Coordinates of C-alpha atoms and ligand atoms in Angstrom, one line a residue:
X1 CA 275.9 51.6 48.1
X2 CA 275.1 54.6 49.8
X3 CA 276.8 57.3 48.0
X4 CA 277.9 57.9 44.6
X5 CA 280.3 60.5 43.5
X6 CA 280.1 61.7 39.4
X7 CA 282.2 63.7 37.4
X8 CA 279.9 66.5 34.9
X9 CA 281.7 67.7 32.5
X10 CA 281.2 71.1 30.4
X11 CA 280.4 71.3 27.2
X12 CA 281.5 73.7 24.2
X13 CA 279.7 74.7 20.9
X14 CA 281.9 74.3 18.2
X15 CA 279.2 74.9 15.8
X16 CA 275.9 77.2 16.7
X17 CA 272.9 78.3 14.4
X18 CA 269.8 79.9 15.2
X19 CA 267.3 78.7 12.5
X20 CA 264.3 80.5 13.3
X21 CA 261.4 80.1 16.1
X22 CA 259.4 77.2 17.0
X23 CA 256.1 77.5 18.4
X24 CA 256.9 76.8 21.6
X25 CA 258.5 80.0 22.2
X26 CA 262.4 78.5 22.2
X27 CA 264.7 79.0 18.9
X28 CA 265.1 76.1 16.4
X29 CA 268.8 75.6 16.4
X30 CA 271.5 73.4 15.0
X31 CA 274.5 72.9 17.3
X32 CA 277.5 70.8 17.4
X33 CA 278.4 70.4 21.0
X34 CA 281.3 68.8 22.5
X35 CA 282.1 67.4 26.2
X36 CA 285.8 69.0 27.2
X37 CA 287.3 67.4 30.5
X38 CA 286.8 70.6 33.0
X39 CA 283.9 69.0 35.4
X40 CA 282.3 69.5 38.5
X41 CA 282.5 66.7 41.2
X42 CA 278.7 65.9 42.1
X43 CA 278.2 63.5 45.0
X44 CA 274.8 62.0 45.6
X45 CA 274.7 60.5 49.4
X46 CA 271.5 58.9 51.3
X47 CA 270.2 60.8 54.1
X48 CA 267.5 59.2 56.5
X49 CA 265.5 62.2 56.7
X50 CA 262.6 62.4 53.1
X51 CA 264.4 65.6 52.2
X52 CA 266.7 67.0 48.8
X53 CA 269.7 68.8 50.5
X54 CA 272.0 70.5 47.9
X55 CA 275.5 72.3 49.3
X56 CA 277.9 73.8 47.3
X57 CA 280.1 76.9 48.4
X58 CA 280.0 78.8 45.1
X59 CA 278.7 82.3 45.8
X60 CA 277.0 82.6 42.6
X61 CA 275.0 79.5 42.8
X62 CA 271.9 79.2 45.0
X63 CA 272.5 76.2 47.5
X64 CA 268.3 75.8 47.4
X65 CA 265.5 74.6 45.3
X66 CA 266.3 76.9 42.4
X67 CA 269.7 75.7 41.8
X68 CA 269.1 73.1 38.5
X69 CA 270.7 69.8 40.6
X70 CA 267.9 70.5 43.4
X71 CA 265.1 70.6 40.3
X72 CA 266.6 67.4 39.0
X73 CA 266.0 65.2 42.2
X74 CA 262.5 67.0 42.2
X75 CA 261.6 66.1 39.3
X76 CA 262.8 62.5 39.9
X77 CA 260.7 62.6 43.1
X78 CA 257.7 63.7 41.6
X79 CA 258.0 60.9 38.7
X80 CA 258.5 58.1 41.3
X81 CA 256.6 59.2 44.2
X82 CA 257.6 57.5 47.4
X83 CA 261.2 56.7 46.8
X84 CA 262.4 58.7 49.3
X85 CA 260.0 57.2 51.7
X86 CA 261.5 53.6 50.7
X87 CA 264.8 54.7 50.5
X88 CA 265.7 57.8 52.1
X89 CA 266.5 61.8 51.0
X90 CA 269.5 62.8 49.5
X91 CA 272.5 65.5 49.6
X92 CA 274.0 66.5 46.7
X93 CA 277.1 67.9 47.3
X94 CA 278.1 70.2 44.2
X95 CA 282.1 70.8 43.7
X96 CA 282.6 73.7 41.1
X97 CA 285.4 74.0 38.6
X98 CA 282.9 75.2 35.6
X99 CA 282.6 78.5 35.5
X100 CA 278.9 80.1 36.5
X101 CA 276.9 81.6 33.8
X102 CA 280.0 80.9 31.2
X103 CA 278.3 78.9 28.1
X104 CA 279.4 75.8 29.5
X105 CA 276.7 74.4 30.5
X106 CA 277.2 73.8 34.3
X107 CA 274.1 74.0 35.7
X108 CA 272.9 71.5 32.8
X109 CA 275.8 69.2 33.4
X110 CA 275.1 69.1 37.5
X111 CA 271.6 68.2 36.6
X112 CA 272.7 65.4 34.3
X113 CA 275.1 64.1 37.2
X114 CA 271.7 64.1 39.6
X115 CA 269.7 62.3 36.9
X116 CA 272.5 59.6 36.3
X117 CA 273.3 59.6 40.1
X118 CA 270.0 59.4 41.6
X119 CA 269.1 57.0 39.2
X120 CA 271.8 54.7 41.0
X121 CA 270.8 55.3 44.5
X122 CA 267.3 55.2 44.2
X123 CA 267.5 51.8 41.9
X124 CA 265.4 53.5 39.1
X125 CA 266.4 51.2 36.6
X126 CA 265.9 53.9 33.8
X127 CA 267.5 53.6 30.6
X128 CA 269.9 56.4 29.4
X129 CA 266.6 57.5 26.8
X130 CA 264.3 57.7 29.4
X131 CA 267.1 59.9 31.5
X132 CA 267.5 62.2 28.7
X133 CA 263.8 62.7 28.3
X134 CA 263.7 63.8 32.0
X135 CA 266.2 65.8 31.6
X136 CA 265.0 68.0 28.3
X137 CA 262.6 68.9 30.7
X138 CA 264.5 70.6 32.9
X139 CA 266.8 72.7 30.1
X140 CA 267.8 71.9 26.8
X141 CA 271.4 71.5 27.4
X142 CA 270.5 68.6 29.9
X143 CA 270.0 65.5 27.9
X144 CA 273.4 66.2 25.9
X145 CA 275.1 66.7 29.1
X146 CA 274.1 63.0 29.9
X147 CA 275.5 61.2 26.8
X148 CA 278.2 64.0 26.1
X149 CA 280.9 63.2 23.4
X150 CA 280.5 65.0 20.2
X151 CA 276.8 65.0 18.8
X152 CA 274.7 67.4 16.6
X153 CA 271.7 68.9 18.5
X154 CA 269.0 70.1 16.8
X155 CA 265.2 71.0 17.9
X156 CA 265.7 73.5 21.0
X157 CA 269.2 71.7 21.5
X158 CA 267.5 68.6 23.1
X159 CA 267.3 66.2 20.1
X160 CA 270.9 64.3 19.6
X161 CA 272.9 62.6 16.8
X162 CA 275.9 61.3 18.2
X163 CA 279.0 62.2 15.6
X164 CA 281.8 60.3 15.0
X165 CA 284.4 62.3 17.6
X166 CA 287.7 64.1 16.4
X167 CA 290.9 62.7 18.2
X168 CA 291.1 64.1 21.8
X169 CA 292.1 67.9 21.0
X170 CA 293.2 70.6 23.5
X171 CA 291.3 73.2 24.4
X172 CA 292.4 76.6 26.2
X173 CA 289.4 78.2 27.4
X174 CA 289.5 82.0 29.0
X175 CA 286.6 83.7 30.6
X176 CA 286.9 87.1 32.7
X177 CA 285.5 86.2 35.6
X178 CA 283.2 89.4 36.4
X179 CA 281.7 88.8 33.0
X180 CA 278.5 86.9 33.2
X181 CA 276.4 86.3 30.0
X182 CA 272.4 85.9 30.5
X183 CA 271.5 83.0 28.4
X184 CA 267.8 84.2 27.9
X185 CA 269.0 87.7 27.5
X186 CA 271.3 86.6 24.4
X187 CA 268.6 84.6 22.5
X188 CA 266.0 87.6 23.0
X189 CA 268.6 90.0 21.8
X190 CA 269.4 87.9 19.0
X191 CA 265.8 87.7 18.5
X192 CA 265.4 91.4 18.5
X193 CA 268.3 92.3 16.0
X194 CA 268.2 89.3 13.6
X195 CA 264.5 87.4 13.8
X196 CA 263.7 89.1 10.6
X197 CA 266.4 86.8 8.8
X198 CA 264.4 83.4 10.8
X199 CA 263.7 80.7 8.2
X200 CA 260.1 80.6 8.0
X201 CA 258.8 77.0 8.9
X202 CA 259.6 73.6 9.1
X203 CA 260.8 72.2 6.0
X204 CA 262.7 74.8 5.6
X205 CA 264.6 74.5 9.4
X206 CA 265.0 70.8 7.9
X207 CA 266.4 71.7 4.6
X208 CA 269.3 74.1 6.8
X209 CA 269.6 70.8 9.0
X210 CA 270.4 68.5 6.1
X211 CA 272.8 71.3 4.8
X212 CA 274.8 71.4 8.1
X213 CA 274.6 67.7 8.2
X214 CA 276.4 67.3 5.2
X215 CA 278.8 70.4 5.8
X216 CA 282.0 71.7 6.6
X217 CA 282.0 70.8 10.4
X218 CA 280.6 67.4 10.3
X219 CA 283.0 66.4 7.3
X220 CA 286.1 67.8 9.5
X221 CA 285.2 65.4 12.6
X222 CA 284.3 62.6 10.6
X223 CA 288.1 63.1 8.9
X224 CA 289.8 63.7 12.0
X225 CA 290.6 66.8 10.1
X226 CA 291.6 69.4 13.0
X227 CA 292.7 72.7 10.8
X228 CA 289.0 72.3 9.2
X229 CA 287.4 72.1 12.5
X230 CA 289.4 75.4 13.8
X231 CA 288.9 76.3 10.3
X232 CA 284.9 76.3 10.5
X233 CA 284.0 76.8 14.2
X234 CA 281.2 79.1 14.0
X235 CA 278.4 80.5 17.0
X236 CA 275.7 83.0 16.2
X237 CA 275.1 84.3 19.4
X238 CA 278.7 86.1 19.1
X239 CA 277.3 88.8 17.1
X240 CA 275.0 89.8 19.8
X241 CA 277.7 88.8 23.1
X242 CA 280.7 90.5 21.4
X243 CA 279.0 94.0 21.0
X244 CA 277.7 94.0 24.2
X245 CA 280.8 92.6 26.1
X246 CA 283.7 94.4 24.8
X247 CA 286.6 93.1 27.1
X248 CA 285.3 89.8 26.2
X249 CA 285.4 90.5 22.1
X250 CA 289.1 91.8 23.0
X251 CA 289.8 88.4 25.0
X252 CA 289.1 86.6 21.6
X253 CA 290.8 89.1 19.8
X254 CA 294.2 88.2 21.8
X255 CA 293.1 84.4 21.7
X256 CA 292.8 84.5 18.0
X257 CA 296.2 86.1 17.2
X258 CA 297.5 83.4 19.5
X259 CA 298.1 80.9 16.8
X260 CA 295.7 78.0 18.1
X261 CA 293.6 75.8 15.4
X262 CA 290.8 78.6 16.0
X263 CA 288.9 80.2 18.4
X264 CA 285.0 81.2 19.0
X265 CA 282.7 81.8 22.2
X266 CA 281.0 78.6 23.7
X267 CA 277.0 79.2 23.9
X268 CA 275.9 82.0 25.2
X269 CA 279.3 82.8 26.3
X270 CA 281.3 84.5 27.6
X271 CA 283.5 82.0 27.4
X272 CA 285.7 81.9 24.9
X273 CA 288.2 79.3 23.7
X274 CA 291.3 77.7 21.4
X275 CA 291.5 74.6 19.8
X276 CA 295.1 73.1 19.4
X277 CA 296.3 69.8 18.7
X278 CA 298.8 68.9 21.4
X279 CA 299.4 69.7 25.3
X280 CA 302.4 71.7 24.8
X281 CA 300.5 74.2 22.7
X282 CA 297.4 74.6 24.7
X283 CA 300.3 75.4 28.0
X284 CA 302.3 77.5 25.6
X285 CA 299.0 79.8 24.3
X286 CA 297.9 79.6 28.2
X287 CA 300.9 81.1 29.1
X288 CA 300.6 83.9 26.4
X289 CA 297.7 84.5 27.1
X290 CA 298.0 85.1 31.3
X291 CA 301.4 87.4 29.5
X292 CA 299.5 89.3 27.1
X293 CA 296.4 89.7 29.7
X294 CA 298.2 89.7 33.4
X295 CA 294.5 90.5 34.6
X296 CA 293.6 88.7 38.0
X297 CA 290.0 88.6 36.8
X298 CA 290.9 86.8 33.5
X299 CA 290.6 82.8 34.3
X300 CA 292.4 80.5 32.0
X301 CA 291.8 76.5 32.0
X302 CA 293.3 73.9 30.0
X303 CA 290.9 71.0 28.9
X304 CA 290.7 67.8 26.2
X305 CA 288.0 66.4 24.7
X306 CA 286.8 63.6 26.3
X307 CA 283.7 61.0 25.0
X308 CA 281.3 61.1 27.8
X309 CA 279.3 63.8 30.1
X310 CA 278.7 62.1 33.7
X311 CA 281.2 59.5 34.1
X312 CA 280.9 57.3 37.4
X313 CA 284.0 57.6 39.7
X314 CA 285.2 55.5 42.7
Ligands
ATP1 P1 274.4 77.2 29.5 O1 275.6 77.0 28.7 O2 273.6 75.9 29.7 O3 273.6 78.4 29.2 P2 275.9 78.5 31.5 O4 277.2 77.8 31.6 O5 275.8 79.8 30.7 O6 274.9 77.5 31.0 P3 275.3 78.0 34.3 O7 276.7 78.0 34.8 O8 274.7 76.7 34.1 O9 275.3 78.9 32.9 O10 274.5 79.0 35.3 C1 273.5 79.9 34.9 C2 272.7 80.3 36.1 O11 272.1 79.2 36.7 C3 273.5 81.0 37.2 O12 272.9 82.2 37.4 C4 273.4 80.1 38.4 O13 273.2 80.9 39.6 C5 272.2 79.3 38.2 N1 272.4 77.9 38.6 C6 271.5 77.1 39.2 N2 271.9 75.9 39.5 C7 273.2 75.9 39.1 C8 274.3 74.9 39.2 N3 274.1 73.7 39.7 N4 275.5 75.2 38.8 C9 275.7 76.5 38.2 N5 274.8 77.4 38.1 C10 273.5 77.1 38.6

């Protein structure tokens, strides 16, 4: 076959901790992360020319080497040089319906679809493992993106524990869209204000791991337990976001009072979003939500959780 077409679907944080630094220069962290069903469509098709071609029509996202699916083929062409020669170039064709620059891990996910894709039409043979490895080298968010589900990340965000999901709940997620939230900006910031507070090495980051493993969050997805999860949903990087993005710390402000399971920011934001149990509720707090903020900027999705990150479609 000549082409294959993925979905990549975003992820959330419904748990985020910054432990302290690591050497390498990234934060130590403890996440839970969850795949929700908003996805991009990325198509992978052979072209007889030795050349990576990405198009998508998003005016925020660079149609050229930069964008994260172009550095993903790159990557795979440097690894296994000569496959295009044997088997021809490629277009990846990028269909956005994740938000840019949102905490939901888009870019990440569209290099995960490349990864999983290419793999395919270049007959790599490489083992989901070996995938994510590749991919933790182009962002941390990349080799979660790949398995998806529900897992615990730990290290930079690279190193996974699949968890035991919760059922499929609904998630209403809301993001104004001239809002745009710098990843490396939030961490430095965070950095800045609160590194004093860092645990100090690595038996202690492991220690904090161990705790969270055995926590609140963990305990409420292995029970299926849905008011616990609202209940504990928790993201350090909304003390630096929410300051710094007041319409955004008014968004969850409204969501909150809304009457969902709970409500935080995903990543780095500024995405923010409700957990509810059933479909009717996420379309009745979407619809309070468009009434409460009749802003044209404001966008407003509705989304489940679903088990995998790039899923092969027909
Ligand atoms: P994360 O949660 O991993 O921090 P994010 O959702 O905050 O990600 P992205 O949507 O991945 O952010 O995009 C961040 C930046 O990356 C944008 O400035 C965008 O121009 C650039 N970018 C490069 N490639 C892509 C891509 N394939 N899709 C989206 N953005 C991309």
């Amino acid at each position: 076959m000549r082409l294959y077409s993925l979905l990549a679907a975003a992820k959330i944080n419904l748990y985020l901790e910054i432990v302290g630094s690591r050497p390498d220069g990234f934060h130590e962290l403890i996440m839970v992360m969850q795949s929700v069903s908003l996805a991009d469509r990325v198509t992978v098709r052979s072209i007889g020319v030795d050349q990576i071609r990405v198009q998508c029509d998003h005016p925020l996202v660079p149609a050229d080497p930069s964008n994260l699916a172009y550095r993903a083929a790159a990557l795979l062409v440097e690894k296994f040089p000569g496959v295009m020669a044997k088997l021809g170039g490629v277009e990846i064709t990028l269909e956005k319906q994740i938000p840019v620059g949102a905490g939901l891990a888009g870019g990440s996910g569209n290099a995960a679809a490349v990864l999983v894709g290419l793999d395919l039409l270049w007959q790599l043979g490489l083992t989901q493992r070996e995938l994510q490895e590749l991919g933790a080298e182009l962002g941390s968010d990349v080799p979660f993106c790949i398995s998806g589900g529900t897992a615990i990340a730990t290290g930079r965000g690279e190193q996974l524990d699949p968890l035991q999901g919760s059922d499929a709940l609904y998630v209403v997620l809301a993001k104004y869209e001239s809002e745009l939230v710098s990843t490396p900006w939030a961490y430095q910031t965070y950095r800045a204000e609160f590194g004093a507070t860092y645990r100090a090495d690595v038996r202690e980051f492991e220690v904090r791991r161990s705790q969270v493993r055995a926590g609140a969050m963990v305990s409420a997805l292995a029970h299926h337990n849905s008011a616990a999860i609202g209940q504990h949903l928790a993201n350090d990087l909304e003390k630096v976001v929410l300051p710094a993005h007041p319409k955004t710390a008014e968004l969850k402000a409204v969501m909150t009072n809304l009457g969902g399971l709970g409500t935080l920011m995903s990543g780095s934001g500024p995405t923010v979003f409700t957990l509810v149990d059933t479909a009717a509720e996420a379309e009745a707090i979407a619809q309070q939500l468009k009434a409460k903020i009749p802003d044209p900027d404001l966008g407003v999705w509705i989304a489940q959780f679903v088990p995998t990150g790039v899923q092969l479609t027909p």
